[in-house]
mmCIF file of C-alpha atoms in Angstrom:
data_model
loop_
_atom_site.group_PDB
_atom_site.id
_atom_site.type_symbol
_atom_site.label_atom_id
_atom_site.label_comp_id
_atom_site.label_asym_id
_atom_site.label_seq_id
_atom_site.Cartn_x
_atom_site.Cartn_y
_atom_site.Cartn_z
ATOM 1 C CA UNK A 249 -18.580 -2.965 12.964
ATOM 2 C CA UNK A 250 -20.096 0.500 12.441
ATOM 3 C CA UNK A 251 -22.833 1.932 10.556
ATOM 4 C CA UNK A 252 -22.275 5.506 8.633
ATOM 5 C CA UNK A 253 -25.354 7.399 9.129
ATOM 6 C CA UNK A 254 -25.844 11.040 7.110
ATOM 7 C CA UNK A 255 -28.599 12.987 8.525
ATOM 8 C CA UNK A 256 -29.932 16.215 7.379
ATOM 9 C CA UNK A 257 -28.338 18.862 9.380
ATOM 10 C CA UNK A 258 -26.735 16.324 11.881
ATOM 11 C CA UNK A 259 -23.604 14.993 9.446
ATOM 12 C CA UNK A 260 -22.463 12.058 9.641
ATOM 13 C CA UNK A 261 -22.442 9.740 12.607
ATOM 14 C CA UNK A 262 -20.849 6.099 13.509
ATOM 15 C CA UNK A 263 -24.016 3.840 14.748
ATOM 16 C CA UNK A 264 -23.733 -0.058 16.572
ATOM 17 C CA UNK A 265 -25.228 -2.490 13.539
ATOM 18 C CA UNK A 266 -25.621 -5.875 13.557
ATOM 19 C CA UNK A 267 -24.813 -7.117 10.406
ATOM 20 C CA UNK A 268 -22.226 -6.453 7.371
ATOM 21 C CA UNK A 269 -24.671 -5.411 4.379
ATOM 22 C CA UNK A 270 -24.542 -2.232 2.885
ATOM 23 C CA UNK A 271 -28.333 -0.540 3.078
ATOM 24 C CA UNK A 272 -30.398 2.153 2.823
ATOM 25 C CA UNK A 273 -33.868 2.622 4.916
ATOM 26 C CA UNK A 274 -35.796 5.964 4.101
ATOM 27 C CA UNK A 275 -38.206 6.192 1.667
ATOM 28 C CA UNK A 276 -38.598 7.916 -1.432
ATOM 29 C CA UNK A 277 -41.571 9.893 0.516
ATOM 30 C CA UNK A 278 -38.699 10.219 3.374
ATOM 31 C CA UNK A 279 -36.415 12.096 0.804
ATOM 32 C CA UNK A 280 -39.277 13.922 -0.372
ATOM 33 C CA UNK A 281 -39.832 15.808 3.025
ATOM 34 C CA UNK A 282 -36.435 17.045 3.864
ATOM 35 C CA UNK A 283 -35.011 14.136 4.883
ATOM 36 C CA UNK A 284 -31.629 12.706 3.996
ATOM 37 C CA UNK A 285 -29.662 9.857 5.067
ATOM 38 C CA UNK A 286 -27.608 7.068 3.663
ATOM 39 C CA UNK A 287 -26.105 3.874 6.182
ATOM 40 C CA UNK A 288 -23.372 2.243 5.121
ATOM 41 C CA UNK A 289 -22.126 -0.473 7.274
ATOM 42 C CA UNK A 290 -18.741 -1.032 7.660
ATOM 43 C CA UNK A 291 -17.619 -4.698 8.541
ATOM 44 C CA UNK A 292 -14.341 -4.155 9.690
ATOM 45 C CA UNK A 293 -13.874 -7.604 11.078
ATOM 46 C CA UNK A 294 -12.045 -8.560 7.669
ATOM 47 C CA UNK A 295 -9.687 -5.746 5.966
ATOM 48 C CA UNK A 296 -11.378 -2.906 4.547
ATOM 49 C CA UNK A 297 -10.431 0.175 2.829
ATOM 50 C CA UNK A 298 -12.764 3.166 1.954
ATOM 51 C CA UNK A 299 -11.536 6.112 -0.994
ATOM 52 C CA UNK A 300 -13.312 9.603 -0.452
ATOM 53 C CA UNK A 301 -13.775 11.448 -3.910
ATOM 54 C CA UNK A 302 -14.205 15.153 -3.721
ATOM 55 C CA UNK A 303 -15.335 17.282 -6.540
ATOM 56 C CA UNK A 304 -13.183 20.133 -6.409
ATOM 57 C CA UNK A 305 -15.064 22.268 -8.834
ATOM 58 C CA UNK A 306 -15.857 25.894 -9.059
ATOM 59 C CA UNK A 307 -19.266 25.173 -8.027
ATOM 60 C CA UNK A 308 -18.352 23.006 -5.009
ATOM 61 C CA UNK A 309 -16.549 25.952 -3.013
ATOM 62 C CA UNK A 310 -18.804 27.615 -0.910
ATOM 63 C CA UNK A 311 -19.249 23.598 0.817
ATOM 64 C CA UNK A 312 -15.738 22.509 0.382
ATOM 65 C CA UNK A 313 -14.461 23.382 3.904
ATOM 66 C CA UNK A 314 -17.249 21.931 5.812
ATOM 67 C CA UNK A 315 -17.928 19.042 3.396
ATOM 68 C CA UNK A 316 -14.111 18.327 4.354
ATOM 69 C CA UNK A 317 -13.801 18.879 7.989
ATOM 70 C CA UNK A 318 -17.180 16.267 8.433
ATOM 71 C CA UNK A 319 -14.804 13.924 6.393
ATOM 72 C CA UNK A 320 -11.671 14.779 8.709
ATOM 73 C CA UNK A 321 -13.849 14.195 11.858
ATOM 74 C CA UNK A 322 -15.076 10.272 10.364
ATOM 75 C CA UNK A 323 -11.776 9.417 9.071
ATOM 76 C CA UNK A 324 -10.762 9.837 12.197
ATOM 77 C CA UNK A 325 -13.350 7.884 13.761
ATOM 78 C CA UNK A 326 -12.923 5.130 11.561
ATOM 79 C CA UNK A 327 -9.168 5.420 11.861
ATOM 80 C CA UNK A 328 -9.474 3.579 15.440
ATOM 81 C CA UNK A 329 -10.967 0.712 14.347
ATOM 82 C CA UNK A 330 -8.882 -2.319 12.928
ATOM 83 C CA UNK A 331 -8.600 -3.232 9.251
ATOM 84 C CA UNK A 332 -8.998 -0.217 8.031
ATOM 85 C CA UNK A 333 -7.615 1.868 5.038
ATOM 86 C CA UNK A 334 -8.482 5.430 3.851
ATOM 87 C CA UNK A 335 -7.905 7.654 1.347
ATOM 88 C CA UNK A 336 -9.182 11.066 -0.550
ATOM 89 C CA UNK A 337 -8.845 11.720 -4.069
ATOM 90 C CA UNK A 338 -9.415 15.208 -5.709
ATOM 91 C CA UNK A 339 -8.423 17.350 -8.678
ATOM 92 C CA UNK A 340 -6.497 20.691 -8.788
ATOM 93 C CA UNK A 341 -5.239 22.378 -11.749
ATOM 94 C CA UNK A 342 -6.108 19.312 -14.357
ATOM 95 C CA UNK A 343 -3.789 17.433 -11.755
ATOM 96 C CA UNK A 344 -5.101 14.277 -10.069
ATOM 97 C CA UNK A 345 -4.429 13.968 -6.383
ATOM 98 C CA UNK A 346 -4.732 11.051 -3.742
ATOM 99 C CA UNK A 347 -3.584 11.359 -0.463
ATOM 100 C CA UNK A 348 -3.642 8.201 2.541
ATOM 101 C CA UNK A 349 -5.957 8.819 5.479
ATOM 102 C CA UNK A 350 -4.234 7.404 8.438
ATOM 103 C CA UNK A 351 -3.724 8.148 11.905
ATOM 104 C CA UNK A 352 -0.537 10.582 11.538
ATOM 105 C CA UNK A 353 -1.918 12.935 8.616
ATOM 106 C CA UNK A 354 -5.525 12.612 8.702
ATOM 107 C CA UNK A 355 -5.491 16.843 9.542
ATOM 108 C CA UNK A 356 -2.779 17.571 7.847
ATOM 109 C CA UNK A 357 -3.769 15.557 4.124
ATOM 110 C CA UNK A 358 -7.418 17.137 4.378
ATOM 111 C CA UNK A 359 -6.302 20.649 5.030
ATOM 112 C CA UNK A 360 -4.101 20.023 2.291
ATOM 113 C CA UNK A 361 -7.263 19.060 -0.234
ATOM 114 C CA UNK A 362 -9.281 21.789 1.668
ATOM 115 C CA UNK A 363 -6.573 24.753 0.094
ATOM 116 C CA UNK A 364 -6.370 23.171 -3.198
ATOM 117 C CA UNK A 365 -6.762 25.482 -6.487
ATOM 118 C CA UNK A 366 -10.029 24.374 -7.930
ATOM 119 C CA UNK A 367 -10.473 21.584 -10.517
ATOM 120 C CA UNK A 368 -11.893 21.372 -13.892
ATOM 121 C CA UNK A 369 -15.369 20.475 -14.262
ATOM 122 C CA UNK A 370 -16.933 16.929 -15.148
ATOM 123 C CA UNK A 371 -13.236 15.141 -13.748
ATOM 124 C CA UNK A 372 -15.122 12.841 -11.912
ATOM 125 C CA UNK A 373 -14.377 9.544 -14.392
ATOM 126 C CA UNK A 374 -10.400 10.533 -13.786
ATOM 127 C CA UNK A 375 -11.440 10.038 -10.227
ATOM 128 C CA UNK A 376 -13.137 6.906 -10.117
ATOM 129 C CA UNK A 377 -10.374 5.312 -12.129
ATOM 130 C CA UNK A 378 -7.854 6.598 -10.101
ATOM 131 C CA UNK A 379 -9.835 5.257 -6.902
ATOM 132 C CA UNK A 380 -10.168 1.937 -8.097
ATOM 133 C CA UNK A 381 -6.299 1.718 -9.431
ATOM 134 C CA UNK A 382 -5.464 2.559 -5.518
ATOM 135 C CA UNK A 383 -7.496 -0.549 -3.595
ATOM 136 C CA UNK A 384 -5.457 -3.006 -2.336
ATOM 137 C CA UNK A 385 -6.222 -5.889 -5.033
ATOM 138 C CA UNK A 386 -6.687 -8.957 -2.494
ATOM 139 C CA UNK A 387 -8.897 -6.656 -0.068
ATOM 140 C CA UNK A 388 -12.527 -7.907 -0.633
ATOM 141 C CA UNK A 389 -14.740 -4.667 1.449
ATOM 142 C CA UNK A 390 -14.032 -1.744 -1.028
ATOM 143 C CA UNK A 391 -16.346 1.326 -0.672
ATOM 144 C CA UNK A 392 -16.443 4.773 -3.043
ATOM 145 C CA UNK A 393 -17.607 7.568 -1.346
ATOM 146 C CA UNK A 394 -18.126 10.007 -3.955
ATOM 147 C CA UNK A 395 -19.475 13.721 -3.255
ATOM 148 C CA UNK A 396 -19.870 15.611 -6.753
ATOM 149 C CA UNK A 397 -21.591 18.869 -7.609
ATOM 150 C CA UNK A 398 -20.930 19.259 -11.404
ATOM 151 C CA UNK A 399 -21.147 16.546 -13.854
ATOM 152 C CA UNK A 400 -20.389 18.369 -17.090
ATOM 153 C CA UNK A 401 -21.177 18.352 -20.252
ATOM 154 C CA UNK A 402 -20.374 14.439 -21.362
ATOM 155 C CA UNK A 403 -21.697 12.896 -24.988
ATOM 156 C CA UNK A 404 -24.101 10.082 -25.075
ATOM 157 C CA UNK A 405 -20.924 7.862 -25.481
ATOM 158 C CA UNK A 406 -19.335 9.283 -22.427
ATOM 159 C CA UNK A 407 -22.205 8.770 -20.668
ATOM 160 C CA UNK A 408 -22.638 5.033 -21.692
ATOM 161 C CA UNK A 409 -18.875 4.366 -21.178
ATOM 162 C CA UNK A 410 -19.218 5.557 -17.500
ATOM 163 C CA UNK A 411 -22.347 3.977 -17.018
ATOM 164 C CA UNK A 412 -20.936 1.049 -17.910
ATOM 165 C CA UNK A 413 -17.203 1.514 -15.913
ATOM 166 C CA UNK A 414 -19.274 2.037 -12.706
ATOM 167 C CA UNK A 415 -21.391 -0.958 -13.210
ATOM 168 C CA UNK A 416 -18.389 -3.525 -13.640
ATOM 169 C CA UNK A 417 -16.641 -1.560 -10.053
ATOM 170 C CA UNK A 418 -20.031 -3.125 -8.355
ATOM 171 C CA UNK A 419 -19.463 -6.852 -10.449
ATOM 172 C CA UNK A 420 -15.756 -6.399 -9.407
ATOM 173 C CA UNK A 421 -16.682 -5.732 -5.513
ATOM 174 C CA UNK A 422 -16.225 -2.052 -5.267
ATOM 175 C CA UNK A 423 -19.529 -0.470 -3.589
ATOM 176 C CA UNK A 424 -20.329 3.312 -4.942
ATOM 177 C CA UNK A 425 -21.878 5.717 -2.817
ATOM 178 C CA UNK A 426 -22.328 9.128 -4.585
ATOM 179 C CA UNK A 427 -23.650 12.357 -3.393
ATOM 180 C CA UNK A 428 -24.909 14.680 -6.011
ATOM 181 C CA UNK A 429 -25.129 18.157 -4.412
ATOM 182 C CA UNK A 430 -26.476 21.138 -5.745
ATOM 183 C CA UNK A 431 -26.780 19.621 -9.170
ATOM 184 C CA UNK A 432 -28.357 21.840 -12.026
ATOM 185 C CA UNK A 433 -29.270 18.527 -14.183
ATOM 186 C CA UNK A 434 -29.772 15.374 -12.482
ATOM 187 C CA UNK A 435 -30.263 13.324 -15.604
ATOM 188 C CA UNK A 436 -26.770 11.722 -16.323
ATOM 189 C CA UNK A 437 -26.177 11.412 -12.806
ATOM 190 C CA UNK A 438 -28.962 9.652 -12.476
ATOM 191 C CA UNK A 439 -27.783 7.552 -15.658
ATOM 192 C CA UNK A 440 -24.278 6.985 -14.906
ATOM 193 C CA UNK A 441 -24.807 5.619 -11.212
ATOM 194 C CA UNK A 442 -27.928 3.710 -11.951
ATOM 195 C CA UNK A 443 -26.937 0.874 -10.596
ATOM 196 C CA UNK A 444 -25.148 2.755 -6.967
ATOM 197 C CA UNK A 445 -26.254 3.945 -3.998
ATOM 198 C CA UNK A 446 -26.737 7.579 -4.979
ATOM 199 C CA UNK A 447 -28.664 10.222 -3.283
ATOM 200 C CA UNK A 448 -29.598 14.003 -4.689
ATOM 201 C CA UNK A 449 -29.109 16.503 -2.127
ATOM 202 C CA UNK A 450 -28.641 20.608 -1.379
ATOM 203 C CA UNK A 451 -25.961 21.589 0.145
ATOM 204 C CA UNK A 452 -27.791 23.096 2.804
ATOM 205 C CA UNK A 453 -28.810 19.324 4.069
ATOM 206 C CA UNK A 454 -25.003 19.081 4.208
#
């Protein structure tokens, strides 16, 4: 069992834990004063399968390279462990891709994503739908790690309708992490994952 740990300037790290809940323990005040960290822990114990979403816009590529090789390097961590399942999803050229993290093309699949042709902006709900359509249906420990830097220009009906798409993921089992980086307006971000484990970061804590 591991525990993902994101800490400003550090990246991400793999951390003993002790039980299988997913949680979060800075503070708003934490946040506040630089600090940024998310834990997810990872019962792998029982199958489990984890989806990486990158946003693949324009305004996401002066941190695409490193935002992918600290994927690459806990992908590969994780790859070790038993149960496990991985996978990255992006956009290129109003094109969906999704690619299988395992042991043999781990490098190879996120240098692939890393050269991409950028994405449109605001693809994000093509994403998450494509995400959930790839879980393995009888696999209970599902987790969306989502890193997005643009979230468009959506209608109040959009926004509602994703809202509400994310919401029944968590009833269904899937747990959403999201990263909004750099983000100009954090107000439908902050609407759509409501209900997720979301964080609002530069890309310099990256």
């Amino acid at each position: 069992m591991v525990k993902w740990h994101l800490v400003k300037n550090v990246g991400f790290q793999f951390i003993s834990s002790s039980n299988g809940k997913e949680e979060s323990n800075l503070s708003k005040s934490d946040l506040n004063n630089g600090k940024v960290a998310i834990n997810i822990t990872i019962d792998n114990s029982k199958p489990t399968e984890v989806i990486y979403l990158i946003d693949n816009a324009e305004s996401t590529s002066t941190m695409k390279s490193g935002l992918i090789d600290t994927i690459k390097s806990n992908a590969t961590s994780l790859e070790a462990l038993t149960n496990m399942k991985q996978g990255v999803i992006t956009t290129s050229n109003g094109e969906l891709i999704y690619k299988p993290l395992d042991s043999k093309n781990i490098t190879t699949s996120l240098d692939e994503i890393k050269a991409l042709a950028v994405g449109s902006v605001g693809e994000y709900d093509k994403m998450f739908e494509k995400a959930s359509s790839e879980f393995t249906k009888t696999v209970n420990n599902k987790i969306i790690v989502a890193f997005l830097t643009n979230m468009g220009t959506k209608t109040p009906e959009e926004i509602a309708a994703l809202k509400n798409m994310i919401n029944t993921y968590k009833t269904n089992g899937i747990n959403v992490v999201v990263y909004g980086i750099d983000l100009a307006d954090q107000t439908n971000f902050e609407s759509i994952f409501e209900s997720s484990t979301r964080y609002v970061l530069t890309s310099a804590n990256l």
